[in-house]
mmCIF file with all atom_site columns, C-alpha atoms in Angstrom:
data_model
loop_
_atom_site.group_PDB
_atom_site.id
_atom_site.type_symbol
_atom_site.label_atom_id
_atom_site.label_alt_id
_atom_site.label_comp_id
_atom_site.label_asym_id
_atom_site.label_entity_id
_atom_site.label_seq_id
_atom_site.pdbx_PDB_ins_code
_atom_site.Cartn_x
_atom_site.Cartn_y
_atom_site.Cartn_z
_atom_site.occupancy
_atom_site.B_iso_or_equiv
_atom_site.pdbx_formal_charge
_atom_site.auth_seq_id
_atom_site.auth_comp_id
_atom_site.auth_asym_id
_atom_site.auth_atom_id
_atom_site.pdbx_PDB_model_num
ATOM 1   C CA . UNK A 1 1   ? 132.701 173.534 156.920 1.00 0.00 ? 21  UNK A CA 1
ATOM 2   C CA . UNK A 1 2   ? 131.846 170.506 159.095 1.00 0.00 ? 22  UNK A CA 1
ATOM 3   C CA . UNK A 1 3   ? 132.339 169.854 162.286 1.00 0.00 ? 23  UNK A CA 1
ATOM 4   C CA . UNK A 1 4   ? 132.679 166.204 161.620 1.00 0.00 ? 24  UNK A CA 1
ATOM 5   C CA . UNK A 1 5   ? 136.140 165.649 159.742 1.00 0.00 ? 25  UNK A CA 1
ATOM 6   C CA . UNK A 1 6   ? 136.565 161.860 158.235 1.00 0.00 ? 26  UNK A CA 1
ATOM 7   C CA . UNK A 1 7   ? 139.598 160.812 156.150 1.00 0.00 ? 27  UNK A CA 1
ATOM 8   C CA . UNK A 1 8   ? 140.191 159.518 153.242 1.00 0.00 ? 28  UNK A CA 1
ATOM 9   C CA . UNK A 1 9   ? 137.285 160.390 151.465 1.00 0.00 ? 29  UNK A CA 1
ATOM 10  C CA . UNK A 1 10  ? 137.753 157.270 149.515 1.00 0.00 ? 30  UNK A CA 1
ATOM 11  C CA . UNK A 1 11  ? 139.759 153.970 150.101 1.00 0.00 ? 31  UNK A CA 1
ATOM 12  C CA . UNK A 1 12  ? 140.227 151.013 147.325 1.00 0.00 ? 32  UNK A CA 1
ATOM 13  C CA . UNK A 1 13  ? 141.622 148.192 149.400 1.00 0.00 ? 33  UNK A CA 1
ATOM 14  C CA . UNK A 1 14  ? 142.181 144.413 148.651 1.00 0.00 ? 34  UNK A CA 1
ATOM 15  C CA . UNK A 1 15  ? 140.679 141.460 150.881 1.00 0.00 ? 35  UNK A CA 1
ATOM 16  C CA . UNK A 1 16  ? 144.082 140.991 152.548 1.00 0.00 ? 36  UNK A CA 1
ATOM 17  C CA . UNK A 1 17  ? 145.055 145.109 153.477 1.00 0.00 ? 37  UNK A CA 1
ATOM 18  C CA . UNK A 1 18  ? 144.763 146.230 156.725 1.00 0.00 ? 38  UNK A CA 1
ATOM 19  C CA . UNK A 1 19  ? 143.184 150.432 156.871 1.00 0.00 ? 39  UNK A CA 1
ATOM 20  C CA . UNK A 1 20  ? 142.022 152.435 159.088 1.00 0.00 ? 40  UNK A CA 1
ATOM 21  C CA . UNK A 1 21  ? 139.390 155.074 158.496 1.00 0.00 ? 41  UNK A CA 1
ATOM 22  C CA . UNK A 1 22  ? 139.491 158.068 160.677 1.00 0.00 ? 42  UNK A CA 1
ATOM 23  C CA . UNK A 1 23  ? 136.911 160.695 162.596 1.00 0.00 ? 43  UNK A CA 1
ATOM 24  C CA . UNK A 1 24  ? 137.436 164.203 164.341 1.00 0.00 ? 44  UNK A CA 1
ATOM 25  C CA . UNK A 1 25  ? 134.828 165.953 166.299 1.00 0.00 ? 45  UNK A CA 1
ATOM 26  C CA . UNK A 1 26  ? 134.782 169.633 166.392 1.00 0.00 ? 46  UNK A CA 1
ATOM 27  C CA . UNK A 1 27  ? 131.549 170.117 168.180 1.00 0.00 ? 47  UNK A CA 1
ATOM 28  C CA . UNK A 1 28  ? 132.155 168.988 171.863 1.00 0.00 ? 48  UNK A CA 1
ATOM 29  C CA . UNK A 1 29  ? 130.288 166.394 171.785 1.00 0.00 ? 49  UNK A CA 1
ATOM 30  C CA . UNK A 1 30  ? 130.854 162.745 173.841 1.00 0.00 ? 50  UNK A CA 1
ATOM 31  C CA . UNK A 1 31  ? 129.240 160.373 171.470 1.00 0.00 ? 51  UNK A CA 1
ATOM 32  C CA . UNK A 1 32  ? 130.284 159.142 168.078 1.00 0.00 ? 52  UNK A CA 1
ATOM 33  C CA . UNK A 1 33  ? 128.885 156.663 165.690 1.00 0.00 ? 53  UNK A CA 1
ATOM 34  C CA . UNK A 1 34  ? 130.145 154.253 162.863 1.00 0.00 ? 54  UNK A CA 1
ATOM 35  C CA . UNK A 1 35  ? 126.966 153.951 160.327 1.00 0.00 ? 55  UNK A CA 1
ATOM 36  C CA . UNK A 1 36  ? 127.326 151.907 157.189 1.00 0.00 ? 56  UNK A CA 1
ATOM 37  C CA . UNK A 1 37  ? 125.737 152.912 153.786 1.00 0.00 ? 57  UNK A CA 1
ATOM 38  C CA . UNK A 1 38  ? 125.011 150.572 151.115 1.00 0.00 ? 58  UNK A CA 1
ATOM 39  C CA . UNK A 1 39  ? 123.526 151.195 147.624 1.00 0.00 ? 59  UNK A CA 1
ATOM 40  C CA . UNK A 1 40  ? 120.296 151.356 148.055 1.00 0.00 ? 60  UNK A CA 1
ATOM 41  C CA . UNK A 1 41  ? 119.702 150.414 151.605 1.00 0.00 ? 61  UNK A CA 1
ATOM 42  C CA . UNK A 1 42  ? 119.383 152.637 154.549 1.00 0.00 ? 62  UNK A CA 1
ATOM 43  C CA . UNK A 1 43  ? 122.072 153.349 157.196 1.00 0.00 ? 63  UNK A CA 1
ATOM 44  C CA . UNK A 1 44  ? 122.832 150.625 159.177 1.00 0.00 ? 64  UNK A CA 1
ATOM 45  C CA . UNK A 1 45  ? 124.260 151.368 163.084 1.00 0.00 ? 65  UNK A CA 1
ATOM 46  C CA . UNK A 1 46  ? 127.559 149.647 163.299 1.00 0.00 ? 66  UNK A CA 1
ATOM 47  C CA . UNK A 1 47  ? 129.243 150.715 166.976 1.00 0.00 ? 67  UNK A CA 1
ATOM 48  C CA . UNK A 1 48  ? 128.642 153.971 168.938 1.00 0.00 ? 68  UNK A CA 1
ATOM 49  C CA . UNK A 1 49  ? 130.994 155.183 171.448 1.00 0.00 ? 69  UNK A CA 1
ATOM 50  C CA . UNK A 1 50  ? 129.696 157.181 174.858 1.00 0.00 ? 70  UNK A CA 1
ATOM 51  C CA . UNK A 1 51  ? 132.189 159.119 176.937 1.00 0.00 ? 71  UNK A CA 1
ATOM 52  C CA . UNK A 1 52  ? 134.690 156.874 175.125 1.00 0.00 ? 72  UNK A CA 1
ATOM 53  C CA . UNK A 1 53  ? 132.611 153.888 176.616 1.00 0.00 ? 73  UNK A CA 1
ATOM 54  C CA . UNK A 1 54  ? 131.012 151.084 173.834 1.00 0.00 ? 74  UNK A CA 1
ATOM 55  C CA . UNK A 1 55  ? 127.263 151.272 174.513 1.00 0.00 ? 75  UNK A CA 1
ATOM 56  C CA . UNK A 1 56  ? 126.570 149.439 170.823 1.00 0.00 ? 76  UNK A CA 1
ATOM 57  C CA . UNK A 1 57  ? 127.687 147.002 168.970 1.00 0.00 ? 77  UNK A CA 1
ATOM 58  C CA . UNK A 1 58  ? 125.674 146.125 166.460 1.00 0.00 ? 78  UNK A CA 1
ATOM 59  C CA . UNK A 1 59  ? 126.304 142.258 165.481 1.00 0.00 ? 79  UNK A CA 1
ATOM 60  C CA . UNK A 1 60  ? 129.085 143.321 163.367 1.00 0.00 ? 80  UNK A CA 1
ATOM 61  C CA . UNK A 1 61  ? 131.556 141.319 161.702 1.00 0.00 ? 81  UNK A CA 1
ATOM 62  C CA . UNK A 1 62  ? 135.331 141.066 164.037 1.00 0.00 ? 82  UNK A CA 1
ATOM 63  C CA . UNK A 1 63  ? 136.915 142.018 160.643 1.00 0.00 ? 83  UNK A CA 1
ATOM 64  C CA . UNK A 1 64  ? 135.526 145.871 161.301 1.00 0.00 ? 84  UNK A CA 1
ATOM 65  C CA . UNK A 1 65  ? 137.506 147.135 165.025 1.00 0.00 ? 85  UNK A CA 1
ATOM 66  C CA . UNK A 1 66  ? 136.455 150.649 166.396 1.00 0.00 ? 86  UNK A CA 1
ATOM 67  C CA . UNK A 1 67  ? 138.496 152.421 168.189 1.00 0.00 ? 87  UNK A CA 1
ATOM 68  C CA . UNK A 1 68  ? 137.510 155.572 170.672 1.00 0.00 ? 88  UNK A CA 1
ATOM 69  C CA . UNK A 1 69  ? 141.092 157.283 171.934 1.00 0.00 ? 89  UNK A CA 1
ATOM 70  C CA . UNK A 1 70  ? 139.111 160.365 173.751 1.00 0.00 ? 90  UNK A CA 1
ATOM 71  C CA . UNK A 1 71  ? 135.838 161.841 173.079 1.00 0.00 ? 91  UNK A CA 1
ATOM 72  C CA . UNK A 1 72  ? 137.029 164.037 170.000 1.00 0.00 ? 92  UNK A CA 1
ATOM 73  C CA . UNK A 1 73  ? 138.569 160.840 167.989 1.00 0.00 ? 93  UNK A CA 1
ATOM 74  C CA . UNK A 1 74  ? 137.034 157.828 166.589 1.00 0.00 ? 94  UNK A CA 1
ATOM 75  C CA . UNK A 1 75  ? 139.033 155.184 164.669 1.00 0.00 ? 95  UNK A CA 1
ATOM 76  C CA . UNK A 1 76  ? 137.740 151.907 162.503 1.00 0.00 ? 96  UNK A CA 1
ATOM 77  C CA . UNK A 1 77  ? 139.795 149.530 161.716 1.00 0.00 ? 97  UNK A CA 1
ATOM 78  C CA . UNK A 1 78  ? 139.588 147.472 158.494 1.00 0.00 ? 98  UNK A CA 1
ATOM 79  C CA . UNK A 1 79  ? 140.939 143.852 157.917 1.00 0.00 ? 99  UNK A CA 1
ATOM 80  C CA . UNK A 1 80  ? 140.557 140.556 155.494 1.00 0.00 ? 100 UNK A CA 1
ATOM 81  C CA . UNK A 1 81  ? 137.292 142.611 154.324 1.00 0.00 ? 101 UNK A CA 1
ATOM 82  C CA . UNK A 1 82  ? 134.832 140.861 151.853 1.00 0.00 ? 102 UNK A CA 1
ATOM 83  C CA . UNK A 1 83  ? 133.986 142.622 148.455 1.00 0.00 ? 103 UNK A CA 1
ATOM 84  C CA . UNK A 1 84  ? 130.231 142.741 150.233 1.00 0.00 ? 104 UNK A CA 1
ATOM 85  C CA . UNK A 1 85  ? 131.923 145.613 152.758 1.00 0.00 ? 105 UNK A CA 1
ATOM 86  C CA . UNK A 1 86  ? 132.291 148.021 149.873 1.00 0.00 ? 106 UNK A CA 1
ATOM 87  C CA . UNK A 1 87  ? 129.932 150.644 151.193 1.00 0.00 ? 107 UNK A CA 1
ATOM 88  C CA . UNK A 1 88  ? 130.239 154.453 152.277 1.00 0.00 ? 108 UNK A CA 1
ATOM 89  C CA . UNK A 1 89  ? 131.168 154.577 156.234 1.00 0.00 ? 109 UNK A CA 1
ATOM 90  C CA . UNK A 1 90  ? 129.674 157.794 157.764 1.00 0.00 ? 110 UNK A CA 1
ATOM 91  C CA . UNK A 1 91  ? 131.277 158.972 161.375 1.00 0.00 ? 111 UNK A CA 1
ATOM 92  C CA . UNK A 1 92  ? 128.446 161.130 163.302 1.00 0.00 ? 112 UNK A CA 1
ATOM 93  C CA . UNK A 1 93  ? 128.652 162.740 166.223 1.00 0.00 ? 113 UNK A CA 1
ATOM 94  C CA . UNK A 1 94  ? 126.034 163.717 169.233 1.00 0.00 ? 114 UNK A CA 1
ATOM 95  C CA . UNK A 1 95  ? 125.651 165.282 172.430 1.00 0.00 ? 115 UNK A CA 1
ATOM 96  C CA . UNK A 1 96  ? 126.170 162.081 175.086 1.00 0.00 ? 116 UNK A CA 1
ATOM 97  C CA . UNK A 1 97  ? 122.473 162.025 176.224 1.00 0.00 ? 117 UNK A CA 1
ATOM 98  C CA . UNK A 1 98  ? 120.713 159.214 173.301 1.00 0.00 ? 118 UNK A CA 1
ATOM 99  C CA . UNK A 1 99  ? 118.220 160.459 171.191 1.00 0.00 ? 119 UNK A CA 1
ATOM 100 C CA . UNK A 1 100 ? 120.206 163.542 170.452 1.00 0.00 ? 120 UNK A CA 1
ATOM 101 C CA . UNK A 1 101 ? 120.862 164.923 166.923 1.00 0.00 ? 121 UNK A CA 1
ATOM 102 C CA . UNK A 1 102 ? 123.025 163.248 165.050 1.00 0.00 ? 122 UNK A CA 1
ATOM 103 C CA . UNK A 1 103 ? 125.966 165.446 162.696 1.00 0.00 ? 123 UNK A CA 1
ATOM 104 C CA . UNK A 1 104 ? 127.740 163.666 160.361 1.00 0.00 ? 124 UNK A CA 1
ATOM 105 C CA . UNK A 1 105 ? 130.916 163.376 158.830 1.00 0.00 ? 125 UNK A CA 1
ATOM 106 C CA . UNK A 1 106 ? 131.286 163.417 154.760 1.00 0.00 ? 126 UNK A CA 1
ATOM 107 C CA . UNK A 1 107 ? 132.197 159.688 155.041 1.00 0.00 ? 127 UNK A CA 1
ATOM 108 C CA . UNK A 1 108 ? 134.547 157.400 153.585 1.00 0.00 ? 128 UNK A CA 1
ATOM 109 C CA . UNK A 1 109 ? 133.364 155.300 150.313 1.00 0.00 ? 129 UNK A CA 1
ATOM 110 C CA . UNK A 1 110 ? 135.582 152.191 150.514 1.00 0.00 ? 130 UNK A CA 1
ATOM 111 C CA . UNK A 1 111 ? 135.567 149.898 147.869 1.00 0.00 ? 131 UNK A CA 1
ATOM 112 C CA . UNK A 1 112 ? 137.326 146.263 148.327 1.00 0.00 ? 132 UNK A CA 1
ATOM 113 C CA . UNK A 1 113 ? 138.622 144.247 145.263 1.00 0.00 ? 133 UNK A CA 1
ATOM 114 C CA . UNK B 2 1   ? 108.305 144.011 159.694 1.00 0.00 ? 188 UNK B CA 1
ATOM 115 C CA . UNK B 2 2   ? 111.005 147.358 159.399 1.00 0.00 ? 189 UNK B CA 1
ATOM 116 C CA . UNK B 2 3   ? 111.933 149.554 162.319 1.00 0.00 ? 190 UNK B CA 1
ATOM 117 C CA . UNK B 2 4   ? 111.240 152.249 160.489 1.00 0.00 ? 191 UNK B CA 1
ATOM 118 C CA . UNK B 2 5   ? 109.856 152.048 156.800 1.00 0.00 ? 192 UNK B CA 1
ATOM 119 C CA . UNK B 2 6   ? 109.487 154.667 154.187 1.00 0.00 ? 193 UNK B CA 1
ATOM 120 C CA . UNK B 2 7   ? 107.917 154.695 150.843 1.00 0.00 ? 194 UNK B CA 1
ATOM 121 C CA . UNK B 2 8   ? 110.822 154.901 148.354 1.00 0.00 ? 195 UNK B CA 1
ATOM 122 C CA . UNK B 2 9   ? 109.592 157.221 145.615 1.00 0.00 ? 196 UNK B CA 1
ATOM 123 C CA . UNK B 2 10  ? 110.426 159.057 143.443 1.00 0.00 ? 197 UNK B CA 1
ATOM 124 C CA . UNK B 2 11  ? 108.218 161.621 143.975 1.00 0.00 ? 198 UNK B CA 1
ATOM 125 C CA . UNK B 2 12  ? 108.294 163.705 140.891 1.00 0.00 ? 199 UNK B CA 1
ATOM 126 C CA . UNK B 2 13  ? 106.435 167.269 141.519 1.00 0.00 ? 200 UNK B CA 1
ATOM 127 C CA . UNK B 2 14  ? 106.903 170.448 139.903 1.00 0.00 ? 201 UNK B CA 1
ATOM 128 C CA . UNK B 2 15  ? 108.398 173.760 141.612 1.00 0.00 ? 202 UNK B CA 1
ATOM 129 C CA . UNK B 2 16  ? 105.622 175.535 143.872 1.00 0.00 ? 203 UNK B CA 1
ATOM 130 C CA . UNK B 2 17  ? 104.103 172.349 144.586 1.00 0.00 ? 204 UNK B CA 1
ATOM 131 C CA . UNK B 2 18  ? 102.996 170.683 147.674 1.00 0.00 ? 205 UNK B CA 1
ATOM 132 C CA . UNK B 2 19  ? 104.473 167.065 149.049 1.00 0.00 ? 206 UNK B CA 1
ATOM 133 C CA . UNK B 2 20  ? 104.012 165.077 151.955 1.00 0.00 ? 207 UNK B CA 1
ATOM 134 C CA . UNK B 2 21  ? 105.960 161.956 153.002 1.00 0.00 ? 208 UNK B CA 1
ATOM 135 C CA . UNK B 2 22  ? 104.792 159.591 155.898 1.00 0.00 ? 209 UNK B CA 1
ATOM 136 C CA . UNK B 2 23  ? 107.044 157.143 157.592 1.00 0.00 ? 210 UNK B CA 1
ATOM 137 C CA . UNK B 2 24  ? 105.488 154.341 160.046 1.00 0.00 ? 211 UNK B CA 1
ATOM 138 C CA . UNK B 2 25  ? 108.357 153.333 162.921 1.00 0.00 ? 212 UNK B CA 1
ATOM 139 C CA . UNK B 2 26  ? 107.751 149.452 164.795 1.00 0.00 ? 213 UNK B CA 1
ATOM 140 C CA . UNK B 2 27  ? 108.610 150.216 168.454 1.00 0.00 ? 214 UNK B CA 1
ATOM 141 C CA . UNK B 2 28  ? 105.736 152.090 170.478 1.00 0.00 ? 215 UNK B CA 1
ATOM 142 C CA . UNK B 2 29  ? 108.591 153.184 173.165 1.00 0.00 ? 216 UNK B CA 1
ATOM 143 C CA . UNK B 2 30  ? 110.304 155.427 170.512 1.00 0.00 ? 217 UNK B CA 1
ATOM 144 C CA . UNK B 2 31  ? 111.077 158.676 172.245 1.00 0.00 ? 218 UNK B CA 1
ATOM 145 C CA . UNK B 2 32  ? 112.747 161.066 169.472 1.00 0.00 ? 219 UNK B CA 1
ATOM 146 C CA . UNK B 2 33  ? 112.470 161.987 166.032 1.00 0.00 ? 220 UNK B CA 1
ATOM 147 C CA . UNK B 2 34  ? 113.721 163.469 163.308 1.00 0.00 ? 221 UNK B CA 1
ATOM 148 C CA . UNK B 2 35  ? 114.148 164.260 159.631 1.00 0.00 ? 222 UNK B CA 1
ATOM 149 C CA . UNK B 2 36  ? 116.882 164.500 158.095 1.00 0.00 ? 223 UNK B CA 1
ATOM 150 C CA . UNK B 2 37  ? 117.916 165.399 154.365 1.00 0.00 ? 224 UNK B CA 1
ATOM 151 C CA . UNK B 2 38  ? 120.819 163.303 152.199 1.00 0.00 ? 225 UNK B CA 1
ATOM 152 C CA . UNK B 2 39  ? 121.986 164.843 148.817 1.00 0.00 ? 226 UNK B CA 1
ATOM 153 C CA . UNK B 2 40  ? 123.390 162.356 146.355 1.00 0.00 ? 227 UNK B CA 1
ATOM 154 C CA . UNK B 2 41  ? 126.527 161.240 147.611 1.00 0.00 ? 228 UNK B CA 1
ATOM 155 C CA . UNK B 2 42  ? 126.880 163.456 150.465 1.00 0.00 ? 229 UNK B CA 1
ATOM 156 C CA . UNK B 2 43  ? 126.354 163.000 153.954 1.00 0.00 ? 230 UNK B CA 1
ATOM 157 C CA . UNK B 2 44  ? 122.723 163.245 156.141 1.00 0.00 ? 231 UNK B CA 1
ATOM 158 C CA . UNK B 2 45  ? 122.161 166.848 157.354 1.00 0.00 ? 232 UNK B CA 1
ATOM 159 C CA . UNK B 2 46  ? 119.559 167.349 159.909 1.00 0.00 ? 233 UNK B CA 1
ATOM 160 C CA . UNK B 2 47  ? 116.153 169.014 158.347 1.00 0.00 ? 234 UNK B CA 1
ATOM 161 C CA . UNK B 2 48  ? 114.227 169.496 161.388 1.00 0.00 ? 235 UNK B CA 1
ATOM 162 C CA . UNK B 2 49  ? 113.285 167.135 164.291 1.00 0.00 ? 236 UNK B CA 1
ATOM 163 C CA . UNK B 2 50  ? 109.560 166.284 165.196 1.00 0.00 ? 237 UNK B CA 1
ATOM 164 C CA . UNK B 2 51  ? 107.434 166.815 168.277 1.00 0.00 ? 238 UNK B CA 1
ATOM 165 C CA . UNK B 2 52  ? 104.224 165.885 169.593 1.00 0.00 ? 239 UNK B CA 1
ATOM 166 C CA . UNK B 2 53  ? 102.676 168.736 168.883 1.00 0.00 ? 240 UNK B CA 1
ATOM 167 C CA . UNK B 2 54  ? 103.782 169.332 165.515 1.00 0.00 ? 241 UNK B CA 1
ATOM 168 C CA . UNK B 2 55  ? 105.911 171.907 164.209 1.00 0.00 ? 242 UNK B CA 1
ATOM 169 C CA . UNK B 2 56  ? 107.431 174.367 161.285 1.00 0.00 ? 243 UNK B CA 1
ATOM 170 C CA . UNK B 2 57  ? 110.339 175.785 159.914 1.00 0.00 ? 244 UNK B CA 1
ATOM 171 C CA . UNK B 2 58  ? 109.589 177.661 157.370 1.00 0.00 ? 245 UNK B CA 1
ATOM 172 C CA . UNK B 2 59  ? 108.159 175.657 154.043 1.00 0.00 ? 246 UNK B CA 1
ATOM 173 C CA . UNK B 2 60  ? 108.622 172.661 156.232 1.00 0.00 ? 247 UNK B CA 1
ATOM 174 C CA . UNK B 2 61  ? 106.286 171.076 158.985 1.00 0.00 ? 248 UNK B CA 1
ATOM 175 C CA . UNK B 2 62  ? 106.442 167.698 160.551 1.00 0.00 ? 249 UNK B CA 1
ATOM 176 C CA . UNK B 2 63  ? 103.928 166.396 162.504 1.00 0.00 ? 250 UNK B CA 1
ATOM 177 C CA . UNK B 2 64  ? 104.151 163.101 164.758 1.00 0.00 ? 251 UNK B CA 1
ATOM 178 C CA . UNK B 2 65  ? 100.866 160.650 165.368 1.00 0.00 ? 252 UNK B CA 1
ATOM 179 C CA . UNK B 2 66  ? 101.761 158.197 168.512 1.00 0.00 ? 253 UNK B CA 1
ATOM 180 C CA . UNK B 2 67  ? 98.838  156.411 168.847 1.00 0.00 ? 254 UNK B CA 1
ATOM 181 C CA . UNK B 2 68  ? 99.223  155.491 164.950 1.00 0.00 ? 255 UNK B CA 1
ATOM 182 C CA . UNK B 2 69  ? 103.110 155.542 165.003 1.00 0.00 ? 256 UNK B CA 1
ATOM 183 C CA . UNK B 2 70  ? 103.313 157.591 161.754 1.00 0.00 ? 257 UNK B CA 1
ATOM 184 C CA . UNK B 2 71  ? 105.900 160.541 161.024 1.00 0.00 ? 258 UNK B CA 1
ATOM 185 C CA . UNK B 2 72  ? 104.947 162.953 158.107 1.00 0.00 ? 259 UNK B CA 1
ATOM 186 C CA . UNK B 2 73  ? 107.045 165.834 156.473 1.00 0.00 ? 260 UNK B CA 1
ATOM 187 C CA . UNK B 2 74  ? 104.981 168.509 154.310 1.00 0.00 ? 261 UNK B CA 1
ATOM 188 C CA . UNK B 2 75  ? 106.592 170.512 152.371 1.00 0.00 ? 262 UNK B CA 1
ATOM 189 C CA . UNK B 2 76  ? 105.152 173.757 151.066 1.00 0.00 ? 263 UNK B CA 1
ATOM 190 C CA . UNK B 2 77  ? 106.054 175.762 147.391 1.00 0.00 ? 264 UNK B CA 1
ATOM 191 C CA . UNK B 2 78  ? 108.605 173.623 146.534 1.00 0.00 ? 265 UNK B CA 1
ATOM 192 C CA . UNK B 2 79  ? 112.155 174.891 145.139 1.00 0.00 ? 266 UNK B CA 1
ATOM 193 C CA . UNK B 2 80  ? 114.279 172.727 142.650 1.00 0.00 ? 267 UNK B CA 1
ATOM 194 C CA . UNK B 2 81  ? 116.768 173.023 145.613 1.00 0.00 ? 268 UNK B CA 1
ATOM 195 C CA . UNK B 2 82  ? 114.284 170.986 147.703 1.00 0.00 ? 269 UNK B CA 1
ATOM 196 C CA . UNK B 2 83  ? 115.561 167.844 145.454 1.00 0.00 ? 270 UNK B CA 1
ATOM 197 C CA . UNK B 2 84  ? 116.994 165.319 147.743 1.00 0.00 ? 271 UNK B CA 1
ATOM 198 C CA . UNK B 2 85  ? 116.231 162.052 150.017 1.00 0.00 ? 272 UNK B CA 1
ATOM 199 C CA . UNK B 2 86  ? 114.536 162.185 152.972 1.00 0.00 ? 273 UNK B CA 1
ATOM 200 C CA . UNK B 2 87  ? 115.189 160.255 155.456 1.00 0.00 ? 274 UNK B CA 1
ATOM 201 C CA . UNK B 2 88  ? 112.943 159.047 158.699 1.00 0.00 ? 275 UNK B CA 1
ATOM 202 C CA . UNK B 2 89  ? 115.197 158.608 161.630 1.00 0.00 ? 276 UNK B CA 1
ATOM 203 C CA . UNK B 2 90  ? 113.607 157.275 164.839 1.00 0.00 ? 277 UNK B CA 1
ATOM 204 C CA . UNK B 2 91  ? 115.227 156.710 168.378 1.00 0.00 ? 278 UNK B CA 1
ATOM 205 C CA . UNK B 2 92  ? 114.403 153.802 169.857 1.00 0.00 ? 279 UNK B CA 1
ATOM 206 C CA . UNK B 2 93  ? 116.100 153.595 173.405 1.00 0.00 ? 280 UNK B CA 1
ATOM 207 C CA . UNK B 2 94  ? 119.537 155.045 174.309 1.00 0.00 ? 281 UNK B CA 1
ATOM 208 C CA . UNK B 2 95  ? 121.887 155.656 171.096 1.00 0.00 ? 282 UNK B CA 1
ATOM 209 C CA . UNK B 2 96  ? 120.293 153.143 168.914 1.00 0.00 ? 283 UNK B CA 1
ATOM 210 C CA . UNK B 2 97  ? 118.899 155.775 165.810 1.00 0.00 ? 284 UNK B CA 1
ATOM 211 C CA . UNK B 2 98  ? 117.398 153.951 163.380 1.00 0.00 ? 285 UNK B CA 1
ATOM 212 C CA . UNK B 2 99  ? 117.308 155.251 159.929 1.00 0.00 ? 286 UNK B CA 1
ATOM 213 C CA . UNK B 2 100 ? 114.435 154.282 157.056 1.00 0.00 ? 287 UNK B CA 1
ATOM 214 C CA . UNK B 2 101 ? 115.424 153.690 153.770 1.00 0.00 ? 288 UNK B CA 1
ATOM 215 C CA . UNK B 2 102 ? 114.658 157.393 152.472 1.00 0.00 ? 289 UNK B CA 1
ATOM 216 C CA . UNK B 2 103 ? 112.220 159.079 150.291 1.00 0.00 ? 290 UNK B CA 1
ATOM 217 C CA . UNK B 2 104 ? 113.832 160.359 146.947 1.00 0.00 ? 291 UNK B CA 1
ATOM 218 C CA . UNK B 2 105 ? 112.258 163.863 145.560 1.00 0.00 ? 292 UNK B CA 1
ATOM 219 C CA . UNK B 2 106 ? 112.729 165.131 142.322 1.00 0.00 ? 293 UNK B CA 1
ATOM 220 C CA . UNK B 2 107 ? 111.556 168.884 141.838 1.00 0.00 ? 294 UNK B CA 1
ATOM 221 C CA . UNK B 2 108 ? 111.068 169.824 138.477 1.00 0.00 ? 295 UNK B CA 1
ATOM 222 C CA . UNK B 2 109 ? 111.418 173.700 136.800 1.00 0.00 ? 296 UNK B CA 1
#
């Protein structure tokens, strides 16, 4: 059992939906990640959250919004995607020092049409 | 050039064998490092992180080489379970973990 929960496992959207993809920490932990996952390419640091605080933000598109409620929570929210954002999104967690060890969620593979 | 670059693979060995991976990371001020394993379509799980002065865990030992920036993963008598990408993660500075591309091996009975 994890102790990085995402939901859903899988999301078909279309171009004009708005979604929201979801992340629970079990761990006690005070900083969570977005990391996108594209065939073939390696994971790419979208936003990380520290004490609920942005600390990146990785040039990402305004179409992608995180959201950090508390230090246990971590929210993304999805609008007017592009078929090019069809990738799986992995939630991680870490202790809130940097360079910690990183535990991940099971991810959400999102496909856009 | 790559933050952090890995060759891709395959690597196609049989069971009991002997592999090594290597993995070359850009910035010099890169304080932490890890490995970490990725099953197909699952989610990264840590394998073991790496320290100066090398180290083991079991069939597994990673050794680190500053001056040359290089990462390597050995892995001793190799089990089909042992089939999987590996993946070079570096820390840069502060939260930004880079990970490479992987390292796909395929253990064969």
């Amino acid at each position: 059992e994890t102790g990085v929960t995402q939901t859903p496992r899988h999301l078909v959207m279309g171009m004009t939906n708005k979604k929201s993809l979801k992340c629970e920490q079990h761990l006690g932990h005070n900083a969570m990640y977005w990391y996108k996952q594209s065939a073939k390419k390696p994971l790419e640091l979208m936003f990380v959250y520290s004490l609920e605080e942005r600390v990146e933000n990785n040039s990402v598109p305004s179409r992608f919004s995180p959201e950090c409620p508390n230090s246990s929570h971590l929210f993304l929210h999805l609008h007017t995607l592009q078929p090019e954002d069809s990738a799986l999104y992995l939630c991680a967690s870490s202790q809130a020092r940097g360079g910690e060890k990183l535990f991940f969620g099971s991810g959400t593979q999102l496909s856009v049409l | 050039r790559k933050e952090v670059e890995q060759d891709p693979g395959p690597f196609n060995v049989p069971e009991g064998a002997t592999v090594a991976f290597n993995c070359t990371y850009s910035n010099s001020a890169s304080q932490s490092f890890f490995w970490y394993r990725q099953d197909c379509r699952k989610e990264p799980k840590l394998l073991m992180s790496v320290y100066s002065s090398g180290n083991e865990d079991g069939r597994f030992t990673a050794q680190l080489n500053r001056a040359s920036q290089y990462i390597s993963l050995l892995i001793r008598d190799s089990k089909l379970s042992d089939s999987a990408t590996y993946l070079c993660v570096v820390n840069a500075r502060g939260f930004k973990t880079i990970f490479g591309a992987g390292t796909r091996l395929f253990v064969k009975a």
